[in-house]
C-alpha positions as a printed Julia matrix, in Angstrom:
206×3 Matrix{Float64}:
 40.7   -30.96  17.24
 41.12  -27.21  17.32
 44.5   -26.06  15.93
 46.66  -24.02  18.29
 49.5   -21.64  17.44
 50.85  -21.61  21.01
 52.62  -24.39  22.94
 50.76  -26.08  25.76
 51.82  -27.31  29.19
 51.6   -31.09  28.87
 52.54  -32.26  32.38
 48.87  -31.97  33.39
 48.08  -35.09  31.38
 50.53  -37.19  33.37
 49.27  -35.79  36.65
 45.64  -36.54  35.82
 46.63  -40.08  34.82
 48.52  -40.55  38.1
 45.55  -39.27  40.09
 43.21  -41.69  38.32
 45.61  -44.61  38.83
 45.59  -43.83  42.53
 41.79  -44.05  42.51
 42.08  -47.56  41.09
 44.27  -48.38  44.09
 41.54  -47.03  46.36
 38.84  -49.07  44.62
 40.91  -52.24  45.08
 41.2   -51.5   48.8
 37.41  -51.15  48.95
 37.09  -54.57  47.3
 39.61  -55.96  49.77
 37.56  -54.58  52.65
 34.55  -56.64  51.57
 36.27  -59.96  52.21
 38.32  -58.9   55.22
 37.84  -60.0   58.81
 37.12  -57.23  61.3
 40.64  -57.66  62.68
 42.17  -56.84  59.28
 40.08  -53.78  58.51
 42.19  -51.3   60.47
 45.24  -52.19  58.38
 43.24  -51.76  55.17
 42.04  -48.39  56.46
 45.65  -47.34  57.03
 46.54  -48.2   53.45
 43.47  -46.37  52.21
 44.47  -43.35  54.27
 47.91  -43.42  52.64
 46.28  -43.61  49.21
 44.05  -40.67  50.07
 47.1   -38.64  51.14
 48.77  -39.55  47.84
 45.63  -38.31  46.09
 45.83  -35.03  47.99
 49.47  -34.63  46.94
 48.52  -35.27  43.31
 45.75  -32.67  43.5
 48.01  -30.08  45.09
 50.61  -30.72  42.38
 48.0   -30.03  39.7
 46.9   -26.82  41.44
 50.52  -25.7   41.8
 51.17  -26.36  38.12
 47.96  -24.55  37.23
 48.99  -21.47  39.22
 52.48  -21.41  37.72
 51.58  -22.1   34.08
 51.0   -19.25  31.66
 49.58  -21.6   29.01
 47.37  -24.59  29.85
 46.13  -27.46  27.65
 42.51  -26.48  28.25
 40.49  -24.02  30.32
 41.82  -23.39  33.8
 38.38  -23.8   35.33
 38.04  -27.23  33.73
 41.47  -28.28  35.0
 40.48  -27.18  38.49
 37.11  -28.96  38.31
 38.64  -32.18  36.99
 41.34  -32.27  39.67
 38.83  -31.46  42.42
 36.38  -34.15  41.33
 39.13  -36.78  41.15
 40.16  -35.77  44.66
 36.56  -36.02  45.86
 36.37  -39.65  44.74
 39.34  -40.62  46.89
 37.98  -38.64  49.83
 34.64  -40.46  49.72
 36.2   -43.9   49.36
 38.55  -43.27  52.27
 35.68  -41.96  54.38
 33.64  -45.1   53.73
 36.46  -47.39  54.83
 37.16  -45.25  57.88
 33.5   -45.32  58.94
 33.39  -49.12  58.71
 36.32  -49.28  61.12
 35.2   -46.49  63.45
 31.68  -47.89  63.76
 32.96  -51.45  64.31
 30.61  -52.74  61.65
 30.55  -56.52  61.92
 28.83  -57.21  58.61
 28.02  -54.89  55.75
 24.48  -55.19  54.37
 23.84  -57.18  51.23
 24.11  -54.84  48.28
 27.19  -52.92  49.39
 29.32  -55.28  47.32
 27.34  -54.15  44.26
 28.04  -50.51  45.12
 31.76  -51.23  45.38
 31.79  -53.24  42.14
 30.28  -50.24  40.34
 32.93  -47.96  41.83
 35.71  -50.35  40.82
 34.43  -50.42  37.24
 34.15  -46.63  37.14
 37.7   -46.35  38.52
 39.09  -48.58  35.76
 37.25  -46.62  33.07
 38.46  -43.31  34.46
 42.08  -44.49  34.58
 41.8   -45.7   30.98
 40.29  -42.39  29.87
 42.72  -39.89  31.41
 45.61  -40.54  28.95
 43.18  -39.89  26.08
 42.89  -36.26  27.17
 46.06  -35.66  25.13
 44.25  -36.36  21.87
 40.59  -36.18  22.95
 40.06  -39.5   21.16
 37.88  -42.4   22.31
 36.28  -40.5   25.2
 32.61  -40.57  24.24
 32.07  -44.18  25.31
 33.81  -43.41  28.59
 31.46  -40.69  29.76
 28.39  -42.53  28.48
 29.35  -45.67  30.41
 30.2   -43.79  33.61
 26.84  -42.03  33.49
 25.18  -45.43  33.04
 27.12  -46.77  36.02
 26.02  -43.81  38.13
 22.39  -44.56  37.28
 23.01  -48.17  38.3
 24.59  -46.95  41.53
 21.46  -44.86  42.24
 19.26  -47.95  41.91
 21.52  -50.0   44.18
 21.54  -47.2   46.73
 17.75  -46.94  46.81
 17.42  -50.71  47.3
 19.96  -50.58  50.11
 18.04  -47.82  51.87
 14.81  -49.82  51.58
 16.61  -52.83  53.09
 18.07  -50.79  55.94
 14.64  -49.41  56.84
 12.91  -52.79  56.56
 13.04  -53.4   60.31
 15.91  -55.88  60.19
 18.29  -53.52  61.99
 18.22  -51.58  65.23
 17.84  -47.83  64.8
 21.44  -47.0   65.76
 22.75  -49.61  63.33
 20.6   -48.13  60.57
 22.21  -44.74  61.15
 25.71  -46.19  60.94
 25.11  -48.27  57.84
 23.16  -45.53  56.08
 26.06  -43.14  56.45
 28.4   -45.69  54.86
 26.17  -46.45  51.87
 25.48  -42.73  51.41
 29.19  -41.97  51.21
 29.67  -44.74  48.64
 26.85  -43.19  46.62
 28.64  -39.83  46.81
 31.72  -41.52  45.34
 29.62  -42.72  42.4
 28.32  -39.17  41.94
 31.91  -37.86  41.95
 32.85  -40.29  39.16
 29.98  -38.83  37.14
 31.25  -35.3   37.83
 34.64  -36.33  36.43
 33.02  -37.79  33.32
 30.87  -34.69  32.82
 33.94  -32.46  33.12
 35.78  -34.56  30.55
 32.79  -34.24  28.22
 32.81  -30.45  28.68
 36.51  -30.31  27.88
 36.09  -32.5   24.79
 33.23  -30.35  23.46
 35.26  -27.17  23.94
 38.3   -28.68  22.23
 36.41  -30.09  19.25
């Protein structure tokens, strides 16, 4: 790692870890949604909304610290990009749950559970990786695996779209379900953006 003669603001590491832990909470709520009755989904959506608000608070705390810190652990632009991408993940997951409730979806199409399983795995990997930003150790496998998961998510998404347009569903139902699976795909993309930002930081710090 590059040697520095100046002290660095270290609270960012804890804030990134907290933000990633909150994403794990969101991924668990997505998993919970899969097995929930329609009558229980509104309550899950409320908890997801609270988690999303907690994510917003974590992001704002990072931005506030960034604006008030003279010295940062790595480039300011990378701190901003990492915080924003973590926030995007929570936003997309919350949107997906909210759409399921708002659209009164009775049954999610087969394949959505695979999307959510990929997101849950990416969430766990991201939460495990954030503390390693302190030392920049053991991060290569993280971003490689998240990129692999995003490719897997792309394949699942394409199969879901083919299934939705197979003629099984009415047109209005296709529109509703497509929006949900598209938002879940955007969450997978956001995980990849986080991993790519971490890779950029690690390369700069090496």
